[in-house]
PDB file of C-alpha atoms in Angstrom:
ATOM      1  CA  UNK A   1    -119.030-102.262 -73.301  1.00  0.00           C
ATOM      2  CA  UNK A   2    -122.011-102.661 -71.899  1.00  0.00           C
ATOM      3  CA  UNK A   3    -124.299-103.443 -74.558  1.00  0.00           C
ATOM      4  CA  UNK A   4    -121.447-106.206 -75.478  1.00  0.00           C
ATOM      5  CA  UNK A   5    -122.101-107.445 -71.808  1.00  0.00           C
ATOM      6  CA  UNK A   6    -125.521-107.775 -72.369  1.00  0.00           C
ATOM      7  CA  UNK A   7    -125.011-109.806 -75.330  1.00  0.00           C
ATOM      8  CA  UNK A   8    -122.475-112.275 -73.622  1.00  0.00           C
ATOM      9  CA  UNK A   9    -120.027-111.502 -76.603  1.00  0.00           C
ATOM     10  CA  UNK A  10    -116.604-111.624 -75.319  1.00  0.00           C
ATOM     11  CA  UNK A  11    -115.075-110.619 -78.257  1.00  0.00           C
ATOM     12  CA  UNK A  12    -116.733-107.473 -78.481  1.00  0.00           C
ATOM     13  CA  UNK A  13    -116.600-106.876 -74.655  1.00  0.00           C
ATOM     14  CA  UNK A  14    -112.757-107.267 -74.526  1.00  0.00           C
ATOM     15  CA  UNK A  15    -112.768-105.574 -77.215  1.00  0.00           C
ATOM     16  CA  UNK A  16    -114.727-102.297 -75.667  1.00  0.00           C
ATOM     17  CA  UNK A  17    -112.499-103.481 -72.204  1.00  0.00           C
ATOM     18  CA  UNK A  18    -109.307-103.054 -74.581  1.00  0.00           C
ATOM     19  CA  UNK A  19    -110.667 -98.927 -75.699  1.00  0.00           C
ATOM     20  CA  UNK A  20    -111.765 -98.460 -72.484  1.00  0.00           C
ATOM     21  CA  UNK A  21    -108.765 -99.197 -71.124  1.00  0.00           C
ATOM     22  CA  UNK A  22    -107.126 -97.196 -73.862  1.00  0.00           C
ATOM     23  CA  UNK A  23    -109.054 -94.052 -73.169  1.00  0.00           C
ATOM     24  CA  UNK A  24    -108.371 -94.738 -69.482  1.00  0.00           C
ATOM     25  CA  UNK A  25    -104.798 -95.089 -69.270  1.00  0.00           C
ATOM     26  CA  UNK A  26    -104.448 -92.107 -72.120  1.00  0.00           C
ATOM     27  CA  UNK A  27    -106.891 -90.315 -69.475  1.00  0.00           C
ATOM     28  CA  UNK A  28    -104.836 -90.991 -66.603  1.00  0.00           C
ATOM     29  CA  UNK A  29    -101.460 -89.930 -68.628  1.00  0.00           C
ATOM     30  CA  UNK A  30    -103.777 -86.139 -68.981  1.00  0.00           C
ATOM     31  CA  UNK A  31    -104.097 -86.245 -65.412  1.00  0.00           C
ATOM     32  CA  UNK A  32    -101.023 -87.250 -64.443  1.00  0.00           C
ATOM     33  CA  UNK A  33     -99.034 -84.473 -66.437  1.00  0.00           C
ATOM     34  CA  UNK A  34    -101.421 -81.933 -64.864  1.00  0.00           C
ATOM     35  CA  UNK A  35    -100.855 -83.098 -61.376  1.00  0.00           C
ATOM     36  CA  UNK A  36     -97.073 -82.966 -62.387  1.00  0.00           C
ATOM     37  CA  UNK A  37     -97.289 -79.551 -63.882  1.00  0.00           C
ATOM     38  CA  UNK A  38     -99.510 -78.357 -61.054  1.00  0.00           C
ATOM     39  CA  UNK A  39     -97.337 -79.604 -58.126  1.00  0.00           C
ATOM     40  CA  UNK A  40     -93.964 -78.091 -60.207  1.00  0.00           C
ATOM     41  CA  UNK A  41     -96.141 -74.865 -60.279  1.00  0.00           C
ATOM     42  CA  UNK A  42     -96.698 -75.110 -56.509  1.00  0.00           C
ATOM     43  CA  UNK A  43     -93.597 -75.254 -55.866  1.00  0.00           C
ATOM     44  CA  UNK A  44     -92.759 -72.483 -57.638  1.00  0.00           C
ATOM     45  CA  UNK A  45     -95.838 -70.505 -56.120  1.00  0.00           C
ATOM     46  CA  UNK A  46     -94.104 -71.886 -52.607  1.00  0.00           C
ATOM     47  CA  UNK A  47     -90.641 -70.914 -53.482  1.00  0.00           C
ATOM     48  CA  UNK A  48     -92.020 -67.154 -53.994  1.00  0.00           C
ATOM     49  CA  UNK A  49     -94.385 -66.739 -51.289  1.00  0.00           C
ATOM     50  CA  UNK A  50     -91.589 -68.175 -48.568  1.00  0.00           C
ATOM     51  CA  UNK A  51     -88.818 -65.189 -50.985  1.00  0.00           C
ATOM     52  CA  UNK A  52     -91.680 -62.431 -50.630  1.00  0.00           C
ATOM     53  CA  UNK A  53     -92.387 -63.655 -46.932  1.00  0.00           C
ATOM     54  CA  UNK A  54     -88.928 -63.084 -46.332  1.00  0.00           C
ATOM     55  CA  UNK A  55     -88.707 -59.725 -48.222  1.00  0.00           C
ATOM     56  CA  UNK A  56     -92.089 -58.490 -46.380  1.00  0.00           C
ATOM     57  CA  UNK A  57     -90.628 -59.524 -43.061  1.00  0.00           C
ATOM     58  CA  UNK A  58     -87.084 -57.895 -43.208  1.00  0.00           C
ATOM     59  CA  UNK A  59     -88.879 -55.016 -45.685  1.00  0.00           C
ATOM     60  CA  UNK A  60     -91.093 -54.081 -41.937  1.00  0.00           C
ATOM     61  CA  UNK A  61     -88.374 -54.756 -39.844  1.00  0.00           C
ATOM     62  CA  UNK A  62     -86.544 -51.415 -41.651  1.00  0.00           C
ATOM     63  CA  UNK A  63     -89.581 -49.786 -41.516  1.00  0.00           C
ATOM     64  CA  UNK A  64     -89.474 -50.520 -37.698  1.00  0.00           C
ATOM     65  CA  UNK A  65     -86.381 -50.147 -37.665  1.00  0.00           C
ATOM     66  CA  UNK A  66     -86.689 -46.545 -39.641  1.00  0.00           C
ATOM     67  CA  UNK A  67     -89.671 -45.340 -37.262  1.00  0.00           C
ATOM     68  CA  UNK A  68     -87.674 -46.226 -34.259  1.00  0.00           C
ATOM     69  CA  UNK A  69     -84.303 -44.365 -35.588  1.00  0.00           C
ATOM     70  CA  UNK A  70     -87.403 -41.103 -36.118  1.00  0.00           C
ATOM     71  CA  UNK A  71     -88.629 -41.809 -32.966  1.00  0.00           C
ATOM     72  CA  UNK A  72     -85.766 -41.299 -31.310  1.00  0.00           C
ATOM     73  CA  UNK A  73     -83.877 -38.472 -33.507  1.00  0.00           C
ATOM     74  CA  UNK A  74     -87.676 -36.428 -32.686  1.00  0.00           C
ATOM     75  CA  UNK A  75     -87.295 -37.524 -28.871  1.00  0.00           C
ATOM     76  CA  UNK A  76     -83.459 -35.794 -28.947  1.00  0.00           C
ATOM     77  CA  UNK A  77     -84.679 -32.770 -30.592  1.00  0.00           C
ATOM     78  CA  UNK A  78     -87.729 -32.095 -28.220  1.00  0.00           C
ATOM     79  CA  UNK A  79     -84.929 -32.300 -24.904  1.00  0.00           C
ATOM     80  CA  UNK A  80     -82.655 -30.348 -26.442  1.00  0.00           C
ATOM     81  CA  UNK A  81     -85.512 -27.629 -27.171  1.00  0.00           C
ATOM     82  CA  UNK A  82     -86.947 -28.052 -23.612  1.00  0.00           C
ATOM     83  CA  UNK A  83     -83.377 -28.322 -21.926  1.00  0.00           C
ATOM     84  CA  UNK A  84     -81.238 -26.306 -24.095  1.00  0.00           C
ATOM     85  CA  UNK A  85     -82.728 -23.061 -22.782  1.00  0.00           C
ATOM     86  CA  UNK A  86     -82.694 -23.853 -19.301  1.00  0.00           C
ATOM     87  CA  UNK A  87     -78.719 -25.048 -19.639  1.00  0.00           C
ATOM     88  CA  UNK A  88     -78.506 -20.906 -21.324  1.00  0.00           C
ATOM     89  CA  UNK A  89     -79.821 -19.837 -18.628  1.00  0.00           C
ATOM     90  CA  UNK A  90     -78.145 -21.915 -15.432  1.00  0.00           C
ATOM     91  CA  UNK A  91     -75.152 -20.697 -17.049  1.00  0.00           C
ATOM     92  CA  UNK A  92     -76.176 -17.220 -17.121  1.00  0.00           C
ATOM     93  CA  UNK A  93     -76.853 -17.767 -13.598  1.00  0.00           C
ATOM     94  CA  UNK A  94     -73.896 -19.222 -12.907  1.00  0.00           C
ATOM     95  CA  UNK A  95     -72.299 -15.749 -14.085  1.00  0.00           C
ATOM     96  CA  UNK A  96     -74.404 -13.753 -11.816  1.00  0.00           C
ATOM     97  CA  UNK A  97     -72.833 -15.675  -9.027  1.00  0.00           C
ATOM     98  CA  UNK A  98     -69.862 -14.520 -10.110  1.00  0.00           C
ATOM     99  CA  UNK A  99     -70.455 -11.224  -9.949  1.00  0.00           C
ATOM    100  CA  UNK A 100     -71.105 -10.899 -13.629  1.00  0.00           C
ATOM    101  CA  UNK A 101     -73.337  -7.962 -13.596  1.00  0.00           C
ATOM    102  CA  UNK A 102     -73.731  -6.699 -17.215  1.00  0.00           C
ATOM    103  CA  UNK A 103     -74.782  -9.627 -19.238  1.00  0.00           C
ATOM    104  CA  UNK A 104     -77.665 -10.543 -21.728  1.00  0.00           C
ATOM    105  CA  UNK A 105     -79.437 -13.342 -23.121  1.00  0.00           C
ATOM    106  CA  UNK A 106     -78.806 -13.069 -26.870  1.00  0.00           C
ATOM    107  CA  UNK A 107     -79.169 -16.900 -27.828  1.00  0.00           C
ATOM    108  CA  UNK A 108     -82.050 -17.483 -29.424  1.00  0.00           C
ATOM    109  CA  UNK A 109     -84.842 -19.440 -27.251  1.00  0.00           C
ATOM    110  CA  UNK A 110     -88.484 -21.113 -28.238  1.00  0.00           C
ATOM    111  CA  UNK A 111     -91.663 -19.274 -28.226  1.00  0.00           C
ATOM    112  CA  UNK A 112     -92.475 -21.450 -24.883  1.00  0.00           C
ATOM    113  CA  UNK A 113     -88.928 -19.866 -23.347  1.00  0.00           C
ATOM    114  CA  UNK A 114     -89.196 -16.283 -24.673  1.00  0.00           C
ATOM    115  CA  UNK A 115     -91.069 -15.176 -22.171  1.00  0.00           C
ATOM    116  CA  UNK A 116     -88.391 -16.255 -19.972  1.00  0.00           C
ATOM    117  CA  UNK A 117     -85.586 -15.279 -21.981  1.00  0.00           C
ATOM    118  CA  UNK A 118     -87.335 -11.365 -21.532  1.00  0.00           C
ATOM    119  CA  UNK A 119     -87.885 -11.563 -17.554  1.00  0.00           C
ATOM    120  CA  UNK A 120     -83.978 -12.670 -17.032  1.00  0.00           C
ATOM    121  CA  UNK A 121     -83.015  -9.715 -19.666  1.00  0.00           C
ATOM    122  CA  UNK A 122     -85.295  -7.177 -17.673  1.00  0.00           C
ATOM    123  CA  UNK A 123     -84.252  -8.214 -14.084  1.00  0.00           C
ATOM    124  CA  UNK A 124     -80.603  -7.771 -14.967  1.00  0.00           C
ATOM    125  CA  UNK A 125     -80.785  -4.318 -16.584  1.00  0.00           C
ATOM    126  CA  UNK A 126     -82.826  -3.731 -13.123  1.00  0.00           C
ATOM    127  CA  UNK A 127     -80.287  -5.071 -11.018  1.00  0.00           C
ATOM    128  CA  UNK A 128     -77.255  -2.920 -13.075  1.00  0.00           C
ATOM    129  CA  UNK A 129     -79.469  -0.065 -12.769  1.00  0.00           C
ATOM    130  CA  UNK A 130     -79.990  -0.331  -8.900  1.00  0.00           C
ATOM    131  CA  UNK A 131     -76.768  -1.221  -8.446  1.00  0.00           C
ATOM    132  CA  UNK A 132     -75.526   2.369 -10.245  1.00  0.00           C
ATOM    133  CA  UNK A 133     -77.265   3.544  -7.963  1.00  0.00           C
ATOM    134  CA  UNK A 134     -76.105   2.242  -5.446  1.00  0.00           C
ATOM    135  CA  UNK A 135     -72.918   3.404  -6.481  1.00  0.00           C
ATOM    136  CA  UNK A 136     -73.785   6.529  -6.563  1.00  0.00           C
ATOM    137  CA  UNK A 137     -75.534   6.935  -3.444  1.00  0.00           C
ATOM    138  CA  UNK A 138     -71.954   5.414  -2.090  1.00  0.00           C
ATOM    139  CA  UNK A 139     -70.019   7.763  -3.784  1.00  0.00           C
ATOM    140  CA  UNK A 140     -72.098  10.689  -2.638  1.00  0.00           C
ATOM    141  CA  UNK A 141     -72.021   9.339   0.784  1.00  0.00           C
ATOM    142  CA  UNK A 142     -67.713   9.041   0.961  1.00  0.00           C
ATOM    143  CA  UNK A 143     -67.648  12.662  -0.362  1.00  0.00           C
ATOM    144  CA  UNK A 144     -70.579  13.978   2.387  1.00  0.00           C
ATOM    145  CA  UNK A 145     -68.326  11.725   5.142  1.00  0.00           C
ATOM    146  CA  UNK A 146     -64.881  13.304   4.150  1.00  0.00           C
ATOM    147  CA  UNK A 147     -66.503  16.934   3.917  1.00  0.00           C
ATOM    148  CA  UNK A 148     -67.776  16.079   7.629  1.00  0.00           C
ATOM    149  CA  UNK A 149     -64.230  14.809   8.457  1.00  0.00           C
ATOM    150  CA  UNK A 150     -62.158  17.897   7.067  1.00  0.00           C
ATOM    151  CA  UNK A 151     -65.107  19.635   9.040  1.00  0.00           C
ATOM    152  CA  UNK A 152     -64.924  18.292  11.787  1.00  0.00           C
ATOM    153  CA  UNK A 153     -61.169  18.656  11.700  1.00  0.00           C
ATOM    154  CA  UNK A 154     -61.127  22.253  10.919  1.00  0.00           C
ATOM    155  CA  UNK A 155     -63.814  23.193  13.987  1.00  0.00           C
ATOM    156  CA  UNK A 156     -61.175  20.791  16.393  1.00  0.00           C
ATOM    157  CA  UNK A 157     -58.367  23.075  15.087  1.00  0.00           C
ATOM    158  CA  UNK A 158     -60.680  25.891  15.927  1.00  0.00           C
ATOM    159  CA  UNK A 159     -61.924  24.375  18.980  1.00  0.00           C
ATOM    160  CA  UNK A 160     -58.203  24.420  20.268  1.00  0.00           C
ATOM    161  CA  UNK A 161     -57.397  27.607  19.540  1.00  0.00           C
ATOM    162  CA  UNK A 162     -60.404  29.141  20.878  1.00  0.00           C
ATOM    163  CA  UNK A 163     -59.306  26.618  24.003  1.00  0.00           C
ATOM    164  CA  UNK A 164     -55.862  28.342  24.048  1.00  0.00           C
ATOM    165  CA  UNK A 165     -57.263  31.792  23.849  1.00  0.00           C
ATOM    166  CA  UNK A 166     -59.733  31.761  26.642  1.00  0.00           C
ATOM    167  CA  UNK A 167     -56.455  30.016  28.646  1.00  0.00           C
ATOM    168  CA  UNK A 168     -54.380  32.936  27.475  1.00  0.00           C
ATOM    169  CA  UNK A 169     -57.585  35.487  28.380  1.00  0.00           C
ATOM    170  CA  UNK A 170     -58.122  33.258  32.057  1.00  0.00           C
ATOM    171  CA  UNK A 171     -54.268  33.803  32.600  1.00  0.00           C
ATOM    172  CA  UNK A 172     -55.072  37.637  31.130  1.00  0.00           C
ATOM    173  CA  UNK A 173     -57.896  37.704  33.575  1.00  0.00           C
ATOM    174  CA  UNK A 174     -55.818  36.429  36.642  1.00  0.00           C
ATOM    175  CA  UNK A 175     -53.206  39.519  36.179  1.00  0.00           C
ATOM    176  CA  UNK A 176     -55.174  42.247  35.670  1.00  0.00           C
ATOM    177  CA  UNK A 177     -57.130  40.757  38.480  1.00  0.00           C
ATOM    178  CA  UNK A 178     -54.078  40.674  40.347  1.00  0.00           C
ATOM    179  CA  UNK A 179     -53.046  43.985  39.071  1.00  0.00           C
ATOM    180  CA  UNK A 180     -56.386  45.749  40.339  1.00  0.00           C
ATOM    181  CA  UNK A 181     -56.380  43.912  43.942  1.00  0.00           C
ATOM    182  CA  UNK A 182     -52.479  45.532  44.027  1.00  0.00           C
ATOM    183  CA  UNK A 183     -53.966  48.907  43.521  1.00  0.00           C
ATOM    184  CA  UNK A 184     -56.205  48.265  45.481  1.00  0.00           C
ATOM    185  CA  UNK A 185     -53.979  47.702  48.528  1.00  0.00           C
ATOM    186  CA  UNK A 186     -51.672  50.447  47.390  1.00  0.00           C
ATOM    187  CA  UNK A 187     -54.919  52.854  47.068  1.00  0.00           C
ATOM    188  CA  UNK A 188     -55.653  51.993  50.643  1.00  0.00           C
ATOM    189  CA  UNK A 189     -52.595  51.882  52.649  1.00  0.00           C
ATOM    190  CA  UNK A 190     -51.498  55.005  50.881  1.00  0.00           C
TER     191      UNK A 190
END
């Protein structure tokens, strides 16, 4: 095109211009097709990205929900592990307050509470032994009191008998004394 313009050949310049225009139009068609394909592919990529983003958000939400549920289950398990033994001991103390001295805690306790369970059971054994000793002592005291009461009754009877005998002896002594006096008077008068 430029050589034809320099030579001032209008026909050659026009022909060169038409060829350049034709090449430009062909090139422009290819570029428009590439742009059109790129835009179509961009729409597909955007739609896929939007879908994958939505899936990712739902996945994250599901994972968060699952983790939250696991956390709640873990907290409940820990609370049960810590609180359950205390409830068992509380029920044992309640039974003790109602007079049940023969109980033992046989439930499975976590290692952290095993010593508390052992101490409770040992205290119950000692309490049973102490109450048993007190019962035995009370029985011995009751038997001794019965014997003392019986002996006291016998002593009272013997004391009454002795008092009666002394009274009789005293009456007999007075009669003897009166007889001796009368004999003495009779002896003096005679």
